[in-house]
CSV table of C-alpha atoms in Angstrom, one decimal:
chain,number,residue,atom,x,y,z
A,667,UNK,CA,-1.8,-9.6,37.2
A,668,UNK,CA,1.4,-11.8,38.5
A,669,UNK,CA,3.0,-9.8,41.5
A,670,UNK,CA,1.8,-7.0,40.4
A,671,UNK,CA,-0.9,-5.4,42.8
A,672,UNK,CA,-2.7,-2.1,42.8
A,673,UNK,CA,-5.9,-0.2,43.2
A,674,UNK,CA,-7.2,-0.8,39.6
A,675,UNK,CA,-10.7,-0.4,38.5
A,676,UNK,CA,-12.3,-3.9,37.2
A,677,UNK,CA,-12.6,-2.4,33.5
A,678,UNK,CA,-8.9,-1.8,33.8
A,679,UNK,CA,-7.7,-4.7,35.6
A,680,UNK,CA,-9.7,-7.0,32.9
A,681,UNK,CA,-8.3,-5.3,29.8
A,682,UNK,CA,-4.8,-6.2,31.1
A,683,UNK,CA,-5.7,-9.5,32.4
A,684,UNK,CA,-7.6,-10.5,28.8
A,685,UNK,CA,-4.8,-8.4,26.8
A,686,UNK,CA,-2.0,-10.1,28.5
A,687,UNK,CA,-3.7,-13.7,28.6
A,688,UNK,CA,-4.5,-13.5,25.0
A,689,UNK,CA,-8.2,-14.5,26.1
A,690,UNK,CA,-10.8,-14.0,23.5
A,691,UNK,CA,-14.0,-12.3,24.1
A,692,UNK,CA,-15.2,-9.2,22.2
A,693,UNK,CA,-15.2,-7.0,25.4
A,694,UNK,CA,-11.8,-7.7,26.4
A,695,UNK,CA,-10.4,-6.3,22.9
A,696,UNK,CA,-12.8,-3.7,22.6
A,697,UNK,CA,-11.4,0.0,22.0
A,698,UNK,CA,-14.2,1.3,23.9
A,699,UNK,CA,-12.6,-0.2,26.9
A,700,UNK,CA,-9.2,1.2,26.0
A,701,UNK,CA,-10.3,4.9,25.6
A,702,UNK,CA,-12.3,4.3,28.5
A,703,UNK,CA,-9.6,3.1,30.6
A,704,UNK,CA,-7.3,5.8,29.6
A,705,UNK,CA,-9.3,8.5,31.7
A,706,UNK,CA,-8.2,6.4,34.7
A,707,UNK,CA,-6.1,8.3,37.2
A,708,UNK,CA,-2.7,6.4,36.5
A,709,UNK,CA,-0.4,8.7,38.8
A,710,UNK,CA,-0.1,5.8,41.2
A,711,UNK,CA,0.6,3.0,39.1
A,712,UNK,CA,3.8,1.3,39.1
A,713,UNK,CA,6.0,1.3,36.0
A,714,UNK,CA,5.0,-2.4,35.4
A,715,UNK,CA,1.5,-1.6,35.6
A,716,UNK,CA,1.7,1.1,33.2
A,717,UNK,CA,4.2,-1.1,30.9
A,718,UNK,CA,1.1,-4.3,31.3
A,719,UNK,CA,-1.6,-1.5,30.5
A,720,UNK,CA,-0.3,0.1,27.5
A,721,UNK,CA,0.8,-3.9,25.9
A,722,UNK,CA,-2.8,-4.7,26.6
A,723,UNK,CA,-3.9,-1.5,24.7
A,724,UNK,CA,-1.8,-2.2,22.1
A,725,UNK,CA,-3.1,-5.9,21.6
A,726,UNK,CA,-6.4,-4.3,21.9
A,727,UNK,CA,-5.5,-2.0,18.8
A,728,UNK,CA,-4.0,-4.4,16.7
A,729,UNK,CA,-7.0,-7.0,17.3
A,730,UNK,CA,-9.5,-4.0,16.2
A,731,UNK,CA,-8.0,-3.3,13.0
A,732,UNK,CA,-6.0,-0.2,14.1
A,733,UNK,CA,-2.4,-1.4,13.3
A,734,UNK,CA,-0.8,2.3,13.1
A,735,UNK,CA,-2.0,3.3,16.4
A,736,UNK,CA,-0.8,-0.3,18.1
A,737,UNK,CA,2.7,0.7,16.6
A,738,UNK,CA,2.5,3.6,18.5
A,739,UNK,CA,1.2,2.0,21.7
A,740,UNK,CA,3.8,-0.6,21.5
A,741,UNK,CA,6.6,2.0,20.9
A,742,UNK,CA,4.9,3.8,24.4
A,743,UNK,CA,4.9,0.0,26.4
A,744,UNK,CA,8.5,-0.3,25.2
A,745,UNK,CA,10.0,2.6,27.3
A,746,UNK,CA,7.6,1.6,30.2
A,747,UNK,CA,9.1,-2.0,30.0
A,748,UNK,CA,12.7,-0.8,29.7
A,749,UNK,CA,11.9,1.4,33.0
A,750,UNK,CA,10.1,-1.8,35.0
A,751,UNK,CA,13.0,-4.2,34.1
A,752,UNK,CA,14.6,-4.6,36.9
A,753,UNK,CA,11.9,-4.8,39.5
A,754,UNK,CA,9.0,-6.8,38.4
A,755,UNK,CA,8.1,-10.3,37.6
A,756,UNK,CA,10.0,-11.9,35.0
A,757,UNK,CA,6.6,-14.0,33.9
A,758,UNK,CA,4.8,-11.1,33.7
A,759,UNK,CA,7.3,-9.2,31.7
A,760,UNK,CA,7.6,-12.0,29.6
A,761,UNK,CA,4.3,-11.8,28.6
A,762,UNK,CA,4.1,-8.1,27.9
A,763,UNK,CA,7.0,-8.3,25.5
A,764,UNK,CA,5.1,-11.2,23.6
A,765,UNK,CA,2.2,-8.9,23.4
A,766,UNK,CA,4.1,-6.2,21.9
A,767,UNK,CA,6.3,-8.7,19.8
A,768,UNK,CA,3.0,-10.0,18.2
A,769,UNK,CA,1.6,-6.5,17.6
A,770,UNK,CA,4.7,-5.5,15.6
A,771,UNK,CA,4.9,-8.9,13.7
A,772,UNK,CA,1.4,-8.2,12.7
A,773,UNK,CA,2.2,-4.9,11.7
A,774,UNK,CA,5.1,-5.6,9.7
A,775,UNK,CA,7.7,-4.7,11.6
A,776,UNK,CA,9.7,-7.8,11.8
A,777,UNK,CA,13.2,-6.4,13.3
A,778,UNK,CA,11.2,-5.1,16.1
A,779,UNK,CA,9.4,-8.6,16.9
A,780,UNK,CA,12.7,-10.4,16.8
A,781,UNK,CA,14.0,-7.8,19.7
A,782,UNK,CA,11.1,-8.1,21.7
A,783,UNK,CA,10.7,-11.7,21.2
A,784,UNK,CA,14.0,-12.5,22.5
A,785,UNK,CA,13.2,-10.1,25.5
A,786,UNK,CA,10.3,-12.4,26.0
A,787,UNK,CA,12.2,-15.6,26.1
A,788,UNK,CA,15.1,-14.1,28.1
A,789,UNK,CA,12.3,-13.5,30.8
A,790,UNK,CA,10.4,-16.6,30.2
A,791,UNK,CA,13.7,-18.4,30.8
A,792,UNK,CA,14.5,-16.6,34.4
A,793,UNK,CA,11.0,-17.3,35.6
A,794,UNK,CA,10.8,-20.6,33.8
A,795,UNK,CA,7.1,-20.0,32.1
A,796,UNK,CA,7.0,-22.6,29.8
A,797,UNK,CA,3.8,-20.9,28.2
A,798,UNK,CA,5.9,-17.6,27.6
A,799,UNK,CA,8.6,-19.4,26.4
A,800,UNK,CA,6.5,-21.2,23.6
A,801,UNK,CA,5.3,-17.8,22.1
A,802,UNK,CA,8.2,-15.9,22.7
A,803,UNK,CA,10.0,-18.8,20.4
A,804,UNK,CA,6.9,-18.8,18.2
A,805,UNK,CA,7.1,-15.1,17.5
A,806,UNK,CA,10.9,-15.2,17.1
A,807,UNK,CA,10.7,-18.1,14.4
A,808,UNK,CA,7.9,-16.1,12.3
A,809,UNK,CA,10.2,-13.1,12.6
A,810,UNK,CA,13.4,-14.9,11.4
A,811,UNK,CA,11.5,-17.2,8.8
A,812,UNK,CA,10.4,-13.8,7.0
A,813,UNK,CA,14.1,-12.7,6.9
A,814,UNK,CA,15.0,-15.7,5.8
A,815,UNK,CA,17.4,-17.3,8.6
A,816,UNK,CA,15.7,-20.5,8.3
A,817,UNK,CA,17.8,-22.7,10.1
A,818,UNK,CA,17.6,-20.4,13.2
A,819,UNK,CA,13.7,-20.5,13.0
A,820,UNK,CA,14.3,-24.1,13.1
A,821,UNK,CA,15.9,-23.7,16.2
A,822,UNK,CA,13.1,-22.2,17.8
A,823,UNK,CA,10.7,-24.9,16.8
A,824,UNK,CA,13.0,-27.2,18.5
A,825,UNK,CA,13.0,-25.2,21.7
A,826,UNK,CA,9.1,-25.2,21.5
A,827,UNK,CA,9.1,-28.7,21.0
A,828,UNK,CA,11.1,-29.4,24.3
A,829,UNK,CA,8.7,-27.5,26.7
A,830,UNK,CA,5.8,-29.8,25.7
A,831,UNK,CA,3.8,-27.3,26.2
A,832,UNK,CA,1.9,-27.4,22.7
A,833,UNK,CA,-1.3,-29.9,22.1
A,834,UNK,CA,-0.6,-32.8,19.6
A,835,UNK,CA,-1.9,-31.7,16.3
A,836,UNK,CA,-2.7,-28.0,17.5
A,837,UNK,CA,-0.4,-25.3,16.2
A,838,UNK,CA,-0.4,-21.8,17.5
A,839,UNK,CA,-0.6,-19.7,14.6
A,840,UNK,CA,2.8,-18.1,14.8
A,841,UNK,CA,4.5,-21.7,14.6
A,842,UNK,CA,1.9,-22.6,11.5
A,843,UNK,CA,2.6,-19.1,10.2
A,844,UNK,CA,6.6,-19.7,10.3
A,845,UNK,CA,6.7,-23.6,9.5
A,846,UNK,CA,4.4,-23.0,6.4
A,847,UNK,CA,6.4,-19.8,5.5
A,848,UNK,CA,9.6,-21.8,5.1
A,849,UNK,CA,7.7,-24.9,3.3
A,850,UNK,CA,6.3,-22.3,0.7
A,851,UNK,CA,9.8,-21.3,0.1
A,852,UNK,CA,10.8,-24.6,-0.7
A,853,UNK,CA,7.5,-25.1,-2.3
A,854,UNK,CA,7.0,-28.2,-0.4
A,855,UNK,CA,3.4,-28.8,-1.0
A,856,UNK,CA,3.4,-32.2,1.3
A,857,UNK,CA,4.8,-30.3,4.2
A,858,UNK,CA,2.2,-27.4,3.6
A,859,UNK,CA,-0.6,-29.9,4.0
A,860,UNK,CA,0.7,-31.5,6.9
A,861,UNK,CA,0.6,-28.2,8.7
A,862,UNK,CA,-2.9,-26.8,7.5
A,863,UNK,CA,-4.2,-30.6,9.1
A,864,UNK,CA,-2.4,-29.2,12.2
A,865,UNK,CA,-3.7,-25.6,12.1
A,866,UNK,CA,-7.1,-24.9,13.9
A,867,UNK,CA,-9.6,-23.0,11.9
A,868,UNK,CA,-12.9,-21.4,13.6
A,869,UNK,CA,-16.4,-20.1,12.8
A,870,UNK,CA,-17.0,-16.9,11.0
A,871,UNK,CA,-17.6,-15.5,14.5
A,872,UNK,CA,-14.0,-16.0,15.5
A,873,UNK,CA,-12.3,-13.3,17.4
A,874,UNK,CA,-9.0,-12.5,18.8
A,875,UNK,CA,-6.5,-14.9,18.5
A,876,UNK,CA,-9.2,-17.3,16.7
A,877,UNK,CA,-8.9,-14.6,13.8
A,878,UNK,CA,-5.3,-15.3,13.3
A,879,UNK,CA,-5.6,-18.8,13.2
A,880,UNK,CA,-7.9,-18.5,10.3
A,881,UNK,CA,-5.9,-15.8,8.3
A,882,UNK,CA,-3.0,-18.2,8.3
A,883,UNK,CA,-4.9,-21.4,7.4
A,884,UNK,CA,-6.0,-19.2,4.5
A,885,UNK,CA,-2.5,-18.3,3.6
A,886,UNK,CA,-1.2,-21.6,3.9
A,887,UNK,CA,-3.6,-22.9,1.4
A,888,UNK,CA,-2.7,-20.5,-1.0
A,889,UNK,CA,0.6,-21.3,-0.8
A,890,UNK,CA,0.0,-25.0,-1.3
A,891,UNK,CA,-1.8,-23.9,-4.3
A,892,UNK,CA,1.2,-22.4,-5.8
A,893,UNK,CA,4.0,-24.9,-4.2
A,894,UNK,CA,1.7,-27.5,-6.5
A,895,UNK,CA,1.5,-25.4,-9.9
A,896,UNK,CA,-2.3,-24.6,-8.9
A,897,UNK,CA,-1.3,-20.9,-10.0
A,898,UNK,CA,-5.3,-20.0,-10.7
A,899,UNK,CA,-6.0,-21.5,-7.3
A,900,UNK,CA,-3.6,-19.6,-5.8
A,901,UNK,CA,-5.2,-16.5,-7.3
A,902,UNK,CA,-8.7,-17.5,-6.2
A,903,UNK,CA,-7.4,-17.9,-2.8
A,904,UNK,CA,-5.6,-14.4,-2.5
A,905,UNK,CA,-8.4,-12.6,-4.3
A,906,UNK,CA,-11.2,-14.2,-2.0
A,907,UNK,CA,-8.9,-13.6,1.4
A,908,UNK,CA,-7.9,-9.7,0.2
A,909,UNK,CA,-11.6,-9.0,-0.6
A,910,UNK,CA,-13.2,-11.3,1.7
A,911,UNK,CA,-14.2,-11.8,5.3
A,912,UNK,CA,-10.3,-10.7,6.2
A,913,UNK,CA,-10.6,-7.0,4.4
A,914,UNK,CA,-11.7,-5.1,7.5
A,915,UNK,CA,-8.9,-4.9,10.0
A,916,UNK,CA,-6.8,-7.6,8.5
A,917,UNK,CA,-3.3,-7.4,9.7
A,918,UNK,CA,-0.8,-5.6,7.1
A,919,UNK,CA,1.6,-8.4,7.2
A,920,UNK,CA,-1.2,-11.1,6.0
A,921,UNK,CA,-2.7,-9.0,3.4
A,922,UNK,CA,1.0,-7.8,2.1
A,923,UNK,CA,1.9,-11.7,2.0
A,924,UNK,CA,-1.7,-12.6,0.4
A,925,UNK,CA,-1.3,-10.1,-2.2
A,926,UNK,CA,2.4,-10.8,-2.7
A,927,UNK,CA,1.0,-14.5,-3.7
A,928,UNK,CA,-1.6,-13.5,-6.1
A,929,UNK,CA,0.9,-11.3,-8.0
A,930,UNK,CA,3.8,-14.3,-8.0
A,931,UNK,CA,0.9,-16.7,-9.2
A,932,UNK,CA,-0.5,-14.0,-12.1
A,933,UNK,CA,3.2,-14.0,-13.1
A,934,UNK,CA,3.3,-17.7,-13.1
A,935,UNK,CA,0.7,-17.8,-15.4
A,936,UNK,CA,2.4,-15.4,-17.8
A,937,UNK,CA,-0.3,-12.6,-17.0
A,938,UNK,CA,2.5,-9.6,-16.2
A,939,UNK,CA,-0.1,-6.7,-17.1
A,940,UNK,CA,-2.4,-8.1,-14.7
A,941,UNK,CA,0.5,-8.6,-11.7
A,942,UNK,CA,1.3,-5.2,-12.5
A,943,UNK,CA,-2.0,-4.0,-12.1
A,944,UNK,CA,-2.4,-5.8,-8.7
A,945,UNK,CA,0.6,-4.5,-7.4
A,946,UNK,CA,-0.2,-0.7,-8.5
A,947,UNK,CA,-0.2,1.5,-5.7
A,948,UNK,CA,1.0,-1.1,-3.1
A,949,UNK,CA,4.0,-0.2,-0.6
A,950,UNK,CA,6.5,-2.9,1.1
A,951,UNK,CA,6.3,-3.4,4.2
A,952,UNK,CA,8.8,-1.5,6.5
A,953,UNK,CA,11.8,-4.2,6.7
A,954,UNK,CA,11.0,-5.2,3.0
A,955,UNK,CA,9.9,-8.6,4.3
A,956,UNK,CA,7.4,-8.4,1.9
A,957,UNK,CA,8.9,-6.6,-0.9
A,958,UNK,CA,6.6,-5.4,-4.1
A,959,UNK,CA,9.4,-4.2,-5.8
A,960,UNK,CA,11.2,-7.3,-7.0
A,961,UNK,CA,7.5,-8.4,-8.0
A,962,UNK,CA,7.1,-5.4,-10.0
A,963,UNK,CA,11.1,-6.0,-11.4
A,964,UNK,CA,10.0,-9.3,-12.4
A,965,UNK,CA,6.5,-8.4,-14.2
A,966,UNK,CA,8.5,-5.7,-16.4
A,967,UNK,CA,11.4,-8.5,-17.1
A,968,UNK,CA,8.2,-10.5,-18.7
A,969,UNK,CA,6.8,-7.6,-20.5
A,970,UNK,CA,10.8,-6.9,-21.9
A,971,UNK,CA,10.9,-3.9,-20.1
A,972,UNK,CA,14.3,-4.3,-18.4
A,973,UNK,CA,15.1,-0.6,-17.6
A,974,UNK,CA,11.7,-0.1,-15.9
A,975,UNK,CA,12.8,-3.3,-13.9
A,976,UNK,CA,16.1,-1.5,-12.9
A,977,UNK,CA,13.7,1.8,-12.2
A,978,UNK,CA,11.7,0.0,-9.6
A,979,UNK,CA,14.2,-1.6,-7.6
A,980,UNK,CA,16.3,1.6,-7.0
A,981,UNK,CA,14.4,1.8,-3.6
A,982,UNK,CA,15.6,-1.6,-2.5
A,983,UNK,CA,19.3,-0.1,-3.2
A,984,UNK,CA,18.8,3.2,-1.3
A,985,UNK,CA,17.7,1.2,2.0
A,986,UNK,CA,20.1,-1.7,1.6
A,987,UNK,CA,20.9,-1.4,5.2
A,988,UNK,CA,17.3,-1.9,6.2
A,989,UNK,CA,16.0,-4.3,3.5
A,990,UNK,CA,15.5,-7.8,4.4
A,991,UNK,CA,17.9,-10.2,3.6
A,992,UNK,CA,15.7,-12.6,2.3
A,993,UNK,CA,13.8,-10.3,-0.5
A,994,UNK,CA,17.6,-8.9,-1.5
A,995,UNK,CA,18.6,-11.6,-3.3
A,996,UNK,CA,15.2,-11.6,-5.4
A,997,UNK,CA,15.9,-8.0,-6.1
A,998,UNK,CA,19.7,-8.3,-6.8
A,999,UNK,CA,19.1,-11.4,-9.3
A,1000,UNK,CA,16.1,-9.4,-11.4
A,1001,UNK,CA,18.6,-6.5,-11.5
A,1002,UNK,CA,20.9,-9.0,-13.2
A,1003,UNK,CA,18.5,-9.8,-15.7
A,1004,UNK,CA,17.5,-6.9,-16.7
A,1005,UNK,CA,21.1,-5.6,-16.9
A,1006,UNK,CA,22.0,-8.4,-19.1
A,1007,UNK,CA,19.0,-7.8,-21.5
A,1008,UNK,CA,20.6,-4.4,-22.0
A,1009,UNK,CA,24.0,-5.9,-22.7
A,1010,UNK,CA,25.7,-4.7,-19.6
A,1011,UNK,CA,27.5,-7.9,-18.6
A,1012,UNK,CA,30.2,-6.6,-16.1
A,1013,UNK,CA,27.1,-5.0,-14.0
A,1014,UNK,CA,24.7,-8.0,-14.5
A,1015,UNK,CA,27.6,-10.4,-13.2
A,1016,UNK,CA,28.2,-8.0,-10.4
A,1017,UNK,CA,24.5,-8.0,-9.2
A,1018,UNK,CA,24.0,-11.8,-9.7
A,1019,UNK,CA,26.9,-12.3,-8.0
A,1020,UNK,CA,25.9,-10.2,-4.8
A,1021,UNK,CA,22.3,-11.9,-5.0
A,1022,UNK,CA,23.6,-15.7,-5.1
A,1023,UNK,CA,26.3,-15.0,-2.6
A,1024,UNK,CA,23.6,-13.7,-0.2
A,1025,UNK,CA,21.5,-16.8,-1.0
A,1026,UNK,CA,23.9,-18.8,0.2
A,1027,UNK,CA,25.1,-16.9,3.2
A,1028,UNK,CA,21.4,-17.5,4.3
A,1029,UNK,CA,21.5,-21.4,4.0
A,1030,UNK,CA,19.7,-20.7,0.5
A,1031,UNK,CA,16.4,-18.7,-0.3
A,1032,UNK,CA,14.8,-19.2,-3.5
A,1033,UNK,CA,16.0,-16.2,-6.1
A,1034,UNK,CA,15.9,-17.4,-9.6
A,1035,UNK,CA,12.6,-18.9,-10.1
A,1036,UNK,CA,10.0,-17.5,-12.6
A,1037,UNK,CA,12.9,-16.1,-14.6
A,1038,UNK,CA,14.1,-17.0,-18.3
A,1039,UNK,CA,16.2,-19.9,-18.1
A,1040,UNK,CA,18.4,-18.7,-20.9
A,1041,UNK,CA,19.1,-15.8,-19.0
A,1042,UNK,CA,19.8,-17.5,-16.1
A,1043,UNK,CA,21.6,-20.1,-17.8
A,1044,UNK,CA,24.1,-17.0,-19.2
A,1045,UNK,CA,24.5,-15.7,-15.7
A,1046,UNK,CA,25.6,-18.9,-14.0
A,1047,UNK,CA,27.8,-19.4,-17.3
A,1048,UNK,CA,29.7,-16.4,-16.3
A,1049,UNK,CA,29.9,-17.0,-12.9
A,1050,UNK,CA,31.7,-20.6,-13.1
A,1051,UNK,CA,34.0,-18.3,-15.1
A,1052,UNK,CA,34.6,-15.7,-12.8
A,1053,UNK,CA,34.2,-17.3,-9.3
A,1054,UNK,CA,34.6,-21.4,-10.4
A,1055,UNK,CA,34.8,-22.3,-6.8
A,1056,UNK,CA,31.6,-20.5,-5.4
A,1057,UNK,CA,29.9,-21.7,-8.5
A,1058,UNK,CA,30.3,-25.4,-7.9
A,1059,UNK,CA,28.6,-25.0,-4.3
A,1060,UNK,CA,25.8,-23.5,-5.6
A,1061,UNK,CA,25.2,-24.3,-9.4
A,1062,UNK,CA,22.9,-27.5,-8.6
A,1063,UNK,CA,20.9,-25.2,-6.0
A,1064,UNK,CA,20.1,-22.6,-8.9
A,1065,UNK,CA,19.4,-25.3,-11.4
A,1066,UNK,CA,16.7,-27.1,-8.8
A,1067,UNK,CA,14.8,-23.8,-8.0
A,1068,UNK,CA,14.9,-23.0,-12.1
A,1069,UNK,CA,13.4,-26.2,-12.8
A,1070,UNK,CA,10.7,-26.2,-10.3
A,1071,UNK,CA,9.4,-22.9,-11.5
A,1072,UNK,CA,10.9,-21.8,-15.0
A,1073,UNK,CA,9.4,-18.6,-16.0
A,1074,UNK,CA,6.5,-18.9,-18.7
A,1075,UNK,CA,7.3,-18.3,-22.3
A,1076,UNK,CA,7.4,-14.7,-23.2
A,1077,UNK,CA,8.6,-12.1,-25.7
A,1078,UNK,CA,12.0,-11.3,-23.8
A,1079,UNK,CA,15.0,-10.9,-25.9
A,1080,UNK,CA,18.2,-9.7,-25.6
A,1081,UNK,CA,18.7,-6.4,-26.4
A,1082,UNK,CA,21.8,-5.9,-28.9
A,1083,UNK,CA,23.9,-2.7,-28.3
A,1084,UNK,CA,26.8,-1.1,-30.3
A,1085,UNK,CA,30.2,-0.8,-28.6
A,1086,UNK,CA,29.5,2.8,-28.3
A,1087,UNK,CA,26.0,2.3,-27.0
A,1088,UNK,CA,27.3,-0.2,-24.1
A,1089,UNK,CA,30.1,2.4,-23.2
A,1090,UNK,CA,27.5,5.3,-22.7
A,1091,UNK,CA,25.2,2.5,-21.0
A,1092,UNK,CA,28.2,2.1,-18.5
A,1093,UNK,CA,29.0,5.5,-18.0
A,1094,UNK,CA,24.8,6.3,-17.5
A,1095,UNK,CA,24.9,3.5,-14.8
A,1096,UNK,CA,27.2,5.9,-12.8
A,1097,UNK,CA,24.7,8.9,-12.9
A,1098,UNK,CA,27.3,10.8,-14.8
A,1099,UNK,CA,25.8,14.1,-16.6
A,1100,UNK,CA,26.0,14.4,-20.3
A,1101,UNK,CA,28.8,16.5,-20.3
A,1102,UNK,CA,30.6,14.3,-18.3
A,1103,UNK,CA,29.5,11.6,-20.9
A,1104,UNK,CA,30.7,13.6,-23.4
A,1105,UNK,CA,34.1,14.2,-21.9
A,1106,UNK,CA,35.2,10.8,-20.9
A,1107,UNK,CA,34.6,9.4,-24.8
A,1108,UNK,CA,36.0,12.9,-26.2
A,1109,UNK,CA,33.1,13.6,-28.3
A,1110,UNK,CA,30.8,16.4,-28.4
A,1111,UNK,CA,27.4,16.9,-26.2
A,1112,UNK,CA,25.3,16.9,-29.2
A,1113,UNK,CA,27.2,13.4,-30.3
A,1114,UNK,CA,26.6,12.2,-26.8
A,1115,UNK,CA,22.9,13.3,-26.8
A,1116,UNK,CA,22.3,11.6,-30.3
A,1117,UNK,CA,24.3,8.2,-28.6
A,1118,UNK,CA,21.8,8.3,-25.9
A,1119,UNK,CA,18.8,9.0,-27.5
A,1120,UNK,CA,19.5,6.1,-29.6
A,1121,UNK,CA,20.2,3.9,-26.6
A,1122,UNK,CA,16.6,4.7,-25.2
A,1123,UNK,CA,14.8,4.3,-28.2
A,1124,UNK,CA,16.7,0.8,-29.0
A,1125,UNK,CA,15.9,-0.3,-25.5
A,1126,UNK,CA,12.4,0.6,-25.8
A,1127,UNK,CA,13.2,2.8,-22.6
A,1128,UNK,CA,11.3,6.2,-23.4
A,1129,UNK,CA,9.2,7.7,-26.2
A,1130,UNK,CA,11.8,10.5,-28.1
A,1131,UNK,CA,10.0,13.2,-26.4
A,1132,UNK,CA,10.6,11.6,-22.9
A,1133,UNK,CA,14.1,11.3,-23.9
A,1134,UNK,CA,14.5,14.6,-25.1
A,1135,UNK,CA,13.1,15.6,-21.7
A,1136,UNK,CA,15.5,13.5,-20.0
A,1137,UNK,CA,18.8,14.6,-21.7
A,1138,UNK,CA,19.4,18.0,-20.8
A,1139,UNK,CA,23.0,19.5,-20.9
A,1140,UNK,CA,23.9,20.0,-17.0
């Protein structure tokens, strides 16, 4: 441990050294070693040593598939690092920060990864540690890419290239991942092929970081198939990944991305029911950098179930401040399509504008791919009427995305509502009680109930029994 001497047992010292250096070896990552080392008397350890041990334990837990425990250990290690910041070797602290950033990233905590990666970069620059600088920037680029900040991710790649540390033709997993993720958003199959050629792949006996190399190579293959229009191939790759060699101890981030890719491919094939089945019971990652709600909404839109599309995305709106800015446009635009199908044009315009503005703020992320061209065309037309100068800047981008991946032919159709039904639907969207709606429209509660029941039936939202249950007088 650079600059950190103490009377540690050989097992603990080996664990810390192997964990922070990222060397392979099953014994270095063994949970048994971690548990045994926890029995050591640490009363005389320095803060830096406590931080190093806990960081190494974090990596051991993560590489053994215990990601919930790894996150808890990482939280503990962050506190030790804050205490040790003043007097420890900068290179040593940089490596600790990198290990924690990696564990957070693999567990799906993108924001925490970015914070730790920035600390690692700062410490690495202070120590002039090129290796730690590469790792910190690589992990930062992955976190930025997941949040749609593609230009900032590219800046990290530039910083990595300037170090001159990387071997030609061999990308670390975090660099291959971030570059591949950006290329997949652009559906750039040529670039994905180049990245695949530079990604290291190990045999079935791979351990430690080699497992991550293999997992990223599999993700790249899925994304390449999808970008090339081979949706069936993407489904096959995803199913093999999720149910095959990586099922045991697969990082939550990679598993979520594989399942997301499978659902996208099924939707591209027009198999909305199969996509909904594949998504059943799945939870979005903590920051929603992999968000399953927008995919569920896409499936409901293909099935002509706009009200369900709105319902499944409500949670995203409730966590808006913590929601990944990259996936929020996907949510907003699908809500706009659902509202348009329901005839709620003003609300649809608001959601569509919010989604496209966010796309533009991020430097553009794909948001309309897979939607009905008819619906998108109507929304873009009104965007041109409502915000002509902004629409002029984004219309070509929207058209490119739509042309690359227009949704399959489905039974989707616009639902025609009467003026009274539209007025009631607008009031319902504001969560007004039945009596308030009746007062607003100057009609009786029973008349309002009849209108609402007809609205639900007309929009294929509920059975009559379900509608009756939801229409009690407040």
